[in-house]
Amino acid sequence: GLVNHISLGTNKFIRFWESTRGLMPIVERDSPCYIKYNLHNLSFSYFISNLLHIVSDEDPIDRYWFSFPIDGTKEMYREDPIIYLVD
């Protein structure tokens, strides 16, 4: 198995992506990878929200505004490097 997401302190959040297709801004290649984000005081919130979405039987799209409170997308807070997994 793979670790899906990690919270490191209040700001650092790391998320596994099976595919980066559709992420904005665009990621240079579509490959399984881990992406690190700098989410000011929201790392733990995003950790819990991702966990709830993983264990949920249905896509709780009506709660996205609550679960993921950053306007637009957290991708604006993406940090380098992106760690690509070997294909």
PDB file of N, CA and C in Angstrom:
ATOM      1  N   GLY A   1       0.809  -1.183   0.000  1.00  0.00           N
ATOM      2  CA  GLY A   1       0.000   0.000   0.000  1.00  0.00           C
ATOM      3  C   GLY A   1       0.853   1.247   0.000  1.00  0.00           C
ATOM      4  N   LEU A   2       0.203   2.352  -0.161  1.00  0.00           N
ATOM      5  CA  LEU A   2       0.854   3.653  -0.159  1.00  0.00           C
ATOM      6  C   LEU A   2       0.236   4.538   0.906  1.00  0.00           C
ATOM      7  N   VAL A   3       1.035   5.414   1.468  1.00  0.00           N
ATOM      8  CA  VAL A   3       0.515   6.435   2.369  1.00  0.00           C
ATOM      9  C   VAL A   3      -0.176   7.474   1.494  1.00  0.00           C
ATOM     10  N   ASN A   4      -1.444   7.770   1.780  1.00  0.00           N
ATOM     11  CA  ASN A   4      -2.219   8.683   0.946  1.00  0.00           C
ATOM     12  C   ASN A   4      -1.933  10.145   1.249  1.00  0.00           C
ATOM     13  N   HIS A   5      -1.802  10.484   2.528  1.00  0.00           N
ATOM     14  CA  HIS A   5      -1.569  11.875   2.891  1.00  0.00           C
ATOM     15  C   HIS A   5      -0.948  11.964   4.279  1.00  0.00           C
ATOM     16  N   ILE A   6      -0.198  13.054   4.487  1.00  0.00           N
ATOM     17  CA  ILE A   6       0.542  13.260   5.730  1.00  0.00           C
ATOM     18  C   ILE A   6       0.416  14.731   6.131  1.00  0.00           C
ATOM     19  N   SER A   7       0.259  14.972   7.418  1.00  0.00           N
ATOM     20  CA  SER A   7       0.298  16.324   7.960  1.00  0.00           C
ATOM     21  C   SER A   7       1.583  16.457   8.768  1.00  0.00           C
ATOM     22  N   LEU A   8       2.396  17.451   8.440  1.00  0.00           N
ATOM     23  CA  LEU A   8       3.640  17.711   9.171  1.00  0.00           C
ATOM     24  C   LEU A   8       3.549  19.090   9.802  1.00  0.00           C
ATOM     25  N   GLY A   9       3.101  19.143  11.023  1.00  0.00           N
ATOM     26  CA  GLY A   9       2.932  20.422  11.690  1.00  0.00           C
ATOM     27  C   GLY A   9       1.686  21.138  11.198  1.00  0.00           C
ATOM     28  N   THR A  10       1.621  22.413  11.436  1.00  0.00           N
ATOM     29  CA  THR A  10       0.413  23.174  11.117  1.00  0.00           C
ATOM     30  C   THR A  10       0.327  23.596   9.658  1.00  0.00           C
ATOM     31  N   ASN A  11       1.464  23.613   8.955  1.00  0.00           N
ATOM     32  CA  ASN A  11       1.471  24.158   7.602  1.00  0.00           C
ATOM     33  C   ASN A  11       1.774  23.161   6.488  1.00  0.00           C
ATOM     34  N   LYS A  12       2.554  22.155   6.743  1.00  0.00           N
ATOM     35  CA  LYS A  12       3.009  21.245   5.691  1.00  0.00           C
ATOM     36  C   LYS A  12       2.056  20.055   5.537  1.00  0.00           C
ATOM     37  N   PHE A  13       1.578  19.876   4.317  1.00  0.00           N
ATOM     38  CA  PHE A  13       0.670  18.788   3.983  1.00  0.00           C
ATOM     39  C   PHE A  13       1.211  18.102   2.730  1.00  0.00           C
ATOM     40  N   ILE A  14       1.264  16.783   2.752  1.00  0.00           N
ATOM     41  CA  ILE A  14       1.745  16.008   1.608  1.00  0.00           C
ATOM     42  C   ILE A  14       0.630  15.072   1.184  1.00  0.00           C
ATOM     43  N   ARG A  15       0.373  15.029  -0.117  1.00  0.00           N
ATOM     44  CA  ARG A  15      -0.733  14.216  -0.650  1.00  0.00           C
ATOM     45  C   ARG A  15      -0.232  13.355  -1.792  1.00  0.00           C
ATOM     46  N   PHE A  16      -0.653  12.094  -1.817  1.00  0.00           N
ATOM     47  CA  PHE A  16      -0.349  11.194  -2.920  1.00  0.00           C
ATOM     48  C   PHE A  16      -1.386  11.374  -4.015  1.00  0.00           C
ATOM     49  N   TRP A  17      -0.913  11.457  -5.246  1.00  0.00           N
ATOM     50  CA  TRP A  17      -1.782  11.533  -6.409  1.00  0.00           C
ATOM     51  C   TRP A  17      -1.454  10.374  -7.331  1.00  0.00           C
ATOM     52  N   GLU A  18      -2.446   9.559  -7.636  1.00  0.00           N
ATOM     53  CA  GLU A  18      -2.273   8.458  -8.591  1.00  0.00           C
ATOM     54  C   GLU A  18      -2.034   9.033  -9.983  1.00  0.00           C
ATOM     55  N   SER A  19      -2.708  10.141 -10.276  1.00  0.00           N
ATOM     56  CA  SER A  19      -2.570  10.829 -11.557  1.00  0.00           C
ATOM     57  C   SER A  19      -2.626  12.325 -11.296  1.00  0.00           C
ATOM     58  N   THR A  20      -1.831  13.081 -12.005  1.00  0.00           N
ATOM     59  CA  THR A  20      -1.839  14.533 -11.849  1.00  0.00           C
ATOM     60  C   THR A  20      -2.651  15.207 -12.944  1.00  0.00           C
ATOM     61  N   ARG A  21      -3.275  14.418 -13.789  1.00  0.00           N
ATOM     62  CA  ARG A  21      -4.111  14.975 -14.860  1.00  0.00           C
ATOM     63  C   ARG A  21      -5.226  15.814 -14.246  1.00  0.00           C
ATOM     64  N   GLY A  22      -5.390  17.006 -14.729  1.00  0.00           N
ATOM     65  CA  GLY A  22      -6.463  17.874 -14.260  1.00  0.00           C
ATOM     66  C   GLY A  22      -6.077  18.832 -13.153  1.00  0.00           C
ATOM     67  N   LEU A  23      -4.896  18.658 -12.550  1.00  0.00           N
ATOM     68  CA  LEU A  23      -4.472  19.603 -11.513  1.00  0.00           C
ATOM     69  C   LEU A  23      -4.063  20.925 -12.148  1.00  0.00           C
ATOM     70  N   MET A  24      -4.426  22.009 -11.487  1.00  0.00           N
ATOM     71  CA  MET A  24      -4.049  23.343 -11.959  1.00  0.00           C
ATOM     72  C   MET A  24      -3.340  24.069 -10.837  1.00  0.00           C
ATOM     73  N   PRO A  25      -2.191  24.681 -11.058  1.00  0.00           N
ATOM     74  CA  PRO A  25      -1.496  24.732 -12.334  1.00  0.00           C
ATOM     75  C   PRO A  25      -1.027  23.343 -12.763  1.00  0.00           C
ATOM     76  N   ILE A  26      -0.779  23.216 -14.035  1.00  0.00           N
ATOM     77  CA  ILE A  26      -0.427  21.932 -14.639  1.00  0.00           C
ATOM     78  C   ILE A  26       0.879  21.403 -14.057  1.00  0.00           C
ATOM     79  N   VAL A  27       0.909  20.092 -13.822  1.00  0.00           N
ATOM     80  CA  VAL A  27       2.111  19.401 -13.384  1.00  0.00           C
ATOM     81  C   VAL A  27       2.817  18.894 -14.644  1.00  0.00           C
ATOM     82  N   GLU A  28       4.154  18.977 -14.655  1.00  0.00           N
ATOM     83  CA  GLU A  28       4.913  18.709 -15.884  1.00  0.00           C
ATOM     84  C   GLU A  28       4.706  17.332 -16.476  1.00  0.00           C
ATOM     85  N   ARG A  29       4.384  16.335 -15.682  1.00  0.00           N
ATOM     86  CA  ARG A  29       4.117  15.015 -16.251  1.00  0.00           C
ATOM     87  C   ARG A  29       3.037  14.316 -15.452  1.00  0.00           C
ATOM     88  N   ASP A  30       2.307  13.455 -16.116  1.00  0.00           N
ATOM     89  CA  ASP A  30       1.238  12.701 -15.457  1.00  0.00           C
ATOM     90  C   ASP A  30       1.819  11.385 -14.967  1.00  0.00           C
ATOM     91  N   SER A  31       2.031  11.301 -13.670  1.00  0.00           N
ATOM     92  CA  SER A  31       2.653  10.137 -13.066  1.00  0.00           C
ATOM     93  C   SER A  31       2.236  10.080 -11.602  1.00  0.00           C
ATOM     94  N   PRO A  32       2.201   8.892 -11.013  1.00  0.00           N
ATOM     95  CA  PRO A  32       1.947   8.843  -9.569  1.00  0.00           C
ATOM     96  C   PRO A  32       3.028   9.645  -8.838  1.00  0.00           C
ATOM     97  N   CYS A  33       2.609  10.446  -7.869  1.00  0.00           N
ATOM     98  CA  CYS A  33       3.593  11.275  -7.173  1.00  0.00           C
ATOM     99  C   CYS A  33       3.051  11.744  -5.829  1.00  0.00           C
ATOM    100  N   TYR A  34       3.952  12.265  -5.030  1.00  0.00           N
ATOM    101  CA  TYR A  34       3.601  12.969  -3.804  1.00  0.00           C
ATOM    102  C   TYR A  34       3.834  14.460  -4.048  1.00  0.00           C
ATOM    103  N   ILE A  35       2.879  15.276  -3.629  1.00  0.00           N
ATOM    104  CA  ILE A  35       3.004  16.721  -3.771  1.00  0.00           C
ATOM    105  C   ILE A  35       2.925  17.347  -2.381  1.00  0.00           C
ATOM    106  N   LYS A  36       3.842  18.264  -2.126  1.00  0.00           N
ATOM    107  CA  LYS A  36       3.897  18.959  -0.838  1.00  0.00           C
ATOM    108  C   LYS A  36       3.241  20.331  -0.982  1.00  0.00           C
ATOM    109  N   TYR A  37       2.447  20.688   0.024  1.00  0.00           N
ATOM    110  CA  TYR A  37       1.739  21.971   0.041  1.00  0.00           C
ATOM    111  C   TYR A  37       2.096  22.727   1.311  1.00  0.00           C
ATOM    112  N   ASN A  38       2.112  24.042   1.239  1.00  0.00           N
ATOM    113  CA  ASN A  38       2.287  24.901   2.396  1.00  0.00           C
ATOM    114  C   ASN A  38       0.936  25.560   2.673  1.00  0.00           C
ATOM    115  N   LEU A  39       0.165  24.947   3.563  1.00  0.00           N
ATOM    116  CA  LEU A  39      -1.204  25.391   3.860  1.00  0.00           C
ATOM    117  C   LEU A  39      -1.210  26.063   5.232  1.00  0.00           C
ATOM    118  N   HIS A  40      -1.177  27.364   5.239  1.00  0.00           N
ATOM    119  CA  HIS A  40      -1.069  28.124   6.488  1.00  0.00           C
ATOM    120  C   HIS A  40      -2.159  27.724   7.490  1.00  0.00           C
ATOM    121  N   ASN A  41      -1.754  27.057   8.548  1.00  0.00           N
ATOM    122  CA  ASN A  41      -2.625  26.597   9.639  1.00  0.00           C
ATOM    123  C   ASN A  41      -3.743  25.657   9.200  1.00  0.00           C
ATOM    124  N   LEU A  42      -3.616  25.013   8.033  1.00  0.00           N
ATOM    125  CA  LEU A  42      -4.684  24.128   7.551  1.00  0.00           C
ATOM    126  C   LEU A  42      -4.221  22.695   7.273  1.00  0.00           C
ATOM    127  N   SER A  43      -2.988  22.374   7.585  1.00  0.00           N
ATOM    128  CA  SER A  43      -2.476  21.043   7.285  1.00  0.00           C
ATOM    129  C   SER A  43      -3.304  19.942   7.962  1.00  0.00           C
ATOM    130  N   PHE A  44      -3.558  20.086   9.251  1.00  0.00           N
ATOM    131  CA  PHE A  44      -4.312  19.057   9.965  1.00  0.00           C
ATOM    132  C   PHE A  44      -5.748  18.978   9.463  1.00  0.00           C
ATOM    133  N   SER A  45      -6.343  20.118   9.167  1.00  0.00           N
ATOM    134  CA  SER A  45      -7.702  20.147   8.620  1.00  0.00           C
ATOM    135  C   SER A  45      -7.780  19.371   7.309  1.00  0.00           C
ATOM    136  N   TYR A  46      -6.812  19.573   6.428  1.00  0.00           N
ATOM    137  CA  TYR A  46      -6.793  18.848   5.158  1.00  0.00           C
ATOM    138  C   TYR A  46      -6.514  17.366   5.368  1.00  0.00           C
ATOM    139  N   PHE A  47      -5.717  17.038   6.376  1.00  0.00           N
ATOM    140  CA  PHE A  47      -5.466  15.627   6.700  1.00  0.00           C
ATOM    141  C   PHE A  47      -6.782  14.934   7.082  1.00  0.00           C
ATOM    142  N   ILE A  48      -7.516  15.520   8.013  1.00  0.00           N
ATOM    143  CA  ILE A  48      -8.786  14.939   8.462  1.00  0.00           C
ATOM    144  C   ILE A  48      -9.796  14.889   7.314  1.00  0.00           C
ATOM    145  N   SER A  49      -9.896  15.948   6.544  1.00  0.00           N
ATOM    146  CA  SER A  49     -10.843  15.983   5.425  1.00  0.00           C
ATOM    147  C   SER A  49     -10.543  14.895   4.401  1.00  0.00           C
ATOM    148  N   ASN A  50      -9.275  14.705   4.063  1.00  0.00           N
ATOM    149  CA  ASN A  50      -8.911  13.642   3.128  1.00  0.00           C
ATOM    150  C   ASN A  50      -9.235  12.271   3.701  1.00  0.00           C
ATOM    151  N   LEU A  51      -8.989  12.087   4.988  1.00  0.00           N
ATOM    152  CA  LEU A  51      -9.310  10.816   5.641  1.00  0.00           C
ATOM    153  C   LEU A  51     -10.810  10.530   5.579  1.00  0.00           C
ATOM    154  N   LEU A  52     -11.626  11.529   5.862  1.00  0.00           N
ATOM    155  CA  LEU A  52     -13.074  11.355   5.808  1.00  0.00           C
ATOM    156  C   LEU A  52     -13.549  11.032   4.390  1.00  0.00           C
ATOM    157  N   HIS A  53     -12.937  11.642   3.398  1.00  0.00           N
ATOM    158  CA  HIS A  53     -13.322  11.370   2.015  1.00  0.00           C
ATOM    159  C   HIS A  53     -12.914   9.960   1.584  1.00  0.00           C
ATOM    160  N   ILE A  54     -11.804   9.463   2.103  1.00  0.00           N
ATOM    161  CA  ILE A  54     -11.356   8.115   1.767  1.00  0.00           C
ATOM    162  C   ILE A  54     -12.313   7.062   2.335  1.00  0.00           C
ATOM    163  N   VAL A  55     -12.774   7.246   3.570  1.00  0.00           N
ATOM    164  CA  VAL A  55     -13.615   6.242   4.212  1.00  0.00           C
ATOM    165  C   VAL A  55     -15.101   6.396   3.899  1.00  0.00           C
ATOM    166  N   SER A  56     -15.476   7.493   3.266  1.00  0.00           N
ATOM    167  CA  SER A  56     -16.879   7.730   2.932  1.00  0.00           C
ATOM    168  C   SER A  56     -17.339   6.812   1.812  1.00  0.00           C
ATOM    169  N   ASP A  57     -18.565   6.315   1.910  1.00  0.00           N
ATOM    170  CA  ASP A  57     -19.128   5.445   0.882  1.00  0.00           C
ATOM    171  C   ASP A  57     -19.543   6.197  -0.376  1.00  0.00           C
ATOM    172  N   GLU A  58     -19.756   7.493  -0.246  1.00  0.00           N
ATOM    173  CA  GLU A  58     -20.160   8.296  -1.399  1.00  0.00           C
ATOM    174  C   GLU A  58     -19.331   9.569  -1.436  1.00  0.00           C
ATOM    175  N   ASP A  59     -19.292  10.200  -2.590  1.00  0.00           N
ATOM    176  CA  ASP A  59     -18.529  11.434  -2.741  1.00  0.00           C
ATOM    177  C   ASP A  59     -19.299  12.576  -2.075  1.00  0.00           C
ATOM    178  N   PRO A  60     -18.791  13.092  -0.973  1.00  0.00           N
ATOM    179  CA  PRO A  60     -19.505  14.150  -0.238  1.00  0.00           C
ATOM    180  C   PRO A  60     -19.288  15.536  -0.855  1.00  0.00           C
ATOM    181  N   ILE A  61     -19.607  15.669  -2.121  1.00  0.00           N
ATOM    182  CA  ILE A  61     -19.357  16.907  -2.854  1.00  0.00           C
ATOM    183  C   ILE A  61     -20.056  18.112  -2.227  1.00  0.00           C
ATOM    184  N   ASP A  62     -21.177  17.890  -1.564  1.00  0.00           N
ATOM    185  CA  ASP A  62     -21.899  18.994  -0.933  1.00  0.00           C
ATOM    186  C   ASP A  62     -21.165  19.542   0.294  1.00  0.00           C
ATOM    187  N   ARG A  63     -20.137  18.832   0.764  1.00  0.00           N
ATOM    188  CA  ARG A  63     -19.359  19.298   1.918  1.00  0.00           C
ATOM    189  C   ARG A  63     -17.961  19.792   1.536  1.00  0.00           C
ATOM    190  N   TYR A  64     -17.630  19.862   0.263  1.00  0.00           N
ATOM    191  CA  TYR A  64     -16.300  20.301  -0.144  1.00  0.00           C
ATOM    192  C   TYR A  64     -15.969  21.688   0.399  1.00  0.00           C
ATOM    193  N   TRP A  65     -16.938  22.587   0.393  1.00  0.00           N
ATOM    194  CA  TRP A  65     -16.698  23.938   0.870  1.00  0.00           C
ATOM    195  C   TRP A  65     -16.256  23.942   2.327  1.00  0.00           C
ATOM    196  N   PHE A  66     -16.764  22.986   3.091  1.00  0.00           N
ATOM    197  CA  PHE A  66     -16.440  22.883   4.500  1.00  0.00           C
ATOM    198  C   PHE A  66     -15.154  22.084   4.711  1.00  0.00           C
ATOM    199  N   SER A  67     -15.019  20.996   3.971  1.00  0.00           N
ATOM    200  CA  SER A  67     -13.876  20.105   4.135  1.00  0.00           C
ATOM    201  C   SER A  67     -12.580  20.712   3.622  1.00  0.00           C
ATOM    202  N   PHE A  68     -12.665  21.461   2.551  1.00  0.00           N
ATOM    203  CA  PHE A  68     -11.484  22.033   1.914  1.00  0.00           C
ATOM    204  C   PHE A  68     -11.687  23.549   1.789  1.00  0.00           C
ATOM    205  N   PRO A  69     -11.371  24.294   2.849  1.00  0.00           N
ATOM    206  CA  PRO A  69     -11.775  25.702   2.949  1.00  0.00           C
ATOM    207  C   PRO A  69     -10.990  26.704   2.102  1.00  0.00           C
ATOM    208  N   ILE A  70      -9.944  26.285   1.407  1.00  0.00           N
ATOM    209  CA  ILE A  70      -9.206  27.238   0.587  1.00  0.00           C
ATOM    210  C   ILE A  70     -10.032  27.566  -0.649  1.00  0.00           C
ATOM    211  N   ASP A  71     -10.251  28.857  -0.898  1.00  0.00           N
ATOM    212  CA  ASP A  71     -10.984  29.270  -2.097  1.00  0.00           C
ATOM    213  C   ASP A  71     -10.232  28.835  -3.339  1.00  0.00           C
ATOM    214  N   GLY A  72     -10.952  28.276  -4.288  1.00  0.00           N
ATOM    215  CA  GLY A  72     -10.328  27.828  -5.534  1.00  0.00           C
ATOM    216  C   GLY A  72      -9.700  26.463  -5.348  1.00  0.00           C
ATOM    217  N   THR A  73      -8.406  26.438  -5.137  1.00  0.00           N
ATOM    218  CA  THR A  73      -7.687  25.169  -5.025  1.00  0.00           C
ATOM    219  C   THR A  73      -6.446  25.313  -4.160  1.00  0.00           C
ATOM    220  N   LYS A  74      -6.115  24.252  -3.467  1.00  0.00           N
ATOM    221  CA  LYS A  74      -4.881  24.261  -2.674  1.00  0.00           C
ATOM    222  C   LYS A  74      -3.655  24.187  -3.566  1.00  0.00           C
ATOM    223  N   GLU A  75      -3.855  23.894  -4.842  1.00  0.00           N
ATOM    224  CA  GLU A  75      -2.728  23.768  -5.776  1.00  0.00           C
ATOM    225  C   GLU A  75      -1.932  25.069  -5.885  1.00  0.00           C
ATOM    226  N   MET A  76      -2.530  26.190  -5.536  1.00  0.00           N
ATOM    227  CA  MET A  76      -1.797  27.461  -5.528  1.00  0.00           C
ATOM    228  C   MET A  76      -0.681  27.444  -4.491  1.00  0.00           C
ATOM    229  N   TYR A  77      -0.782  26.544  -3.515  1.00  0.00           N
ATOM    230  CA  TYR A  77       0.173  26.464  -2.418  1.00  0.00           C
ATOM    231  C   TYR A  77       1.116  25.277  -2.558  1.00  0.00           C
ATOM    232  N   ARG A  78       1.179  24.720  -3.760  1.00  0.00           N
ATOM    233  CA  ARG A  78       2.051  23.593  -4.051  1.00  0.00           C
ATOM    234  C   ARG A  78       3.504  24.039  -3.932  1.00  0.00           C
ATOM    235  N   GLU A  79       4.336  23.147  -3.385  1.00  0.00           N
ATOM    236  CA  GLU A  79       5.766  23.425  -3.277  1.00  0.00           C
ATOM    237  C   GLU A  79       6.552  22.405  -4.080  1.00  0.00           C
ATOM    238  N   ASP A  80       7.703  22.790  -4.520  1.00  0.00           N
ATOM    239  CA  ASP A  80       8.628  21.858  -5.167  1.00  0.00           C
ATOM    240  C   ASP A  80       9.517  21.270  -4.097  1.00  0.00           C
ATOM    241  N   PRO A  81      10.072  20.114  -4.239  1.00  0.00           N
ATOM    242  CA  PRO A  81       9.925  19.265  -5.423  1.00  0.00           C
ATOM    243  C   PRO A  81       8.713  18.348  -5.318  1.00  0.00           C
ATOM    244  N   ILE A  82       8.241  17.955  -6.452  1.00  0.00           N
ATOM    245  CA  ILE A  82       7.227  16.922  -6.535  1.00  0.00           C
ATOM    246  C   ILE A  82       7.980  15.607  -6.634  1.00  0.00           C
ATOM    247  N   ILE A  83       7.621  14.652  -5.821  1.00  0.00           N
ATOM    248  CA  ILE A  83       8.339  13.377  -5.777  1.00  0.00           C
ATOM    249  C   ILE A  83       7.609  12.367  -6.641  1.00  0.00           C
ATOM    250  N   TYR A  84       8.149  12.111  -7.827  1.00  0.00           N
ATOM    251  CA  TYR A  84       7.542  11.152  -8.730  1.00  0.00           C
ATOM    252  C   TYR A  84       7.948   9.749  -8.345  1.00  0.00           C
ATOM    253  N   LEU A  85       7.000   8.823  -8.419  1.00  0.00           N
ATOM    254  CA  LEU A  85       7.289   7.429  -8.157  1.00  0.00           C
ATOM    255  C   LEU A  85       7.748   6.785  -9.456  1.00  0.00           C
ATOM    256  N   VAL A  86       8.607   5.818  -9.344  1.00  0.00           N
ATOM    257  CA  VAL A  86       9.124   5.140 -10.533  1.00  0.00           C
ATOM    258  C   VAL A  86       7.980   4.387 -11.191  1.00  0.00           C
ATOM    259  N   ASP A  87       7.860   4.574 -12.518  1.00  0.00           N
ATOM    260  CA  ASP A  87       6.809   3.885 -13.284  1.00  0.00           C
ATOM    261  C   ASP A  87       7.179   2.440 -13.516  1.00  0.00           C
TER     262      ASP A  87
END
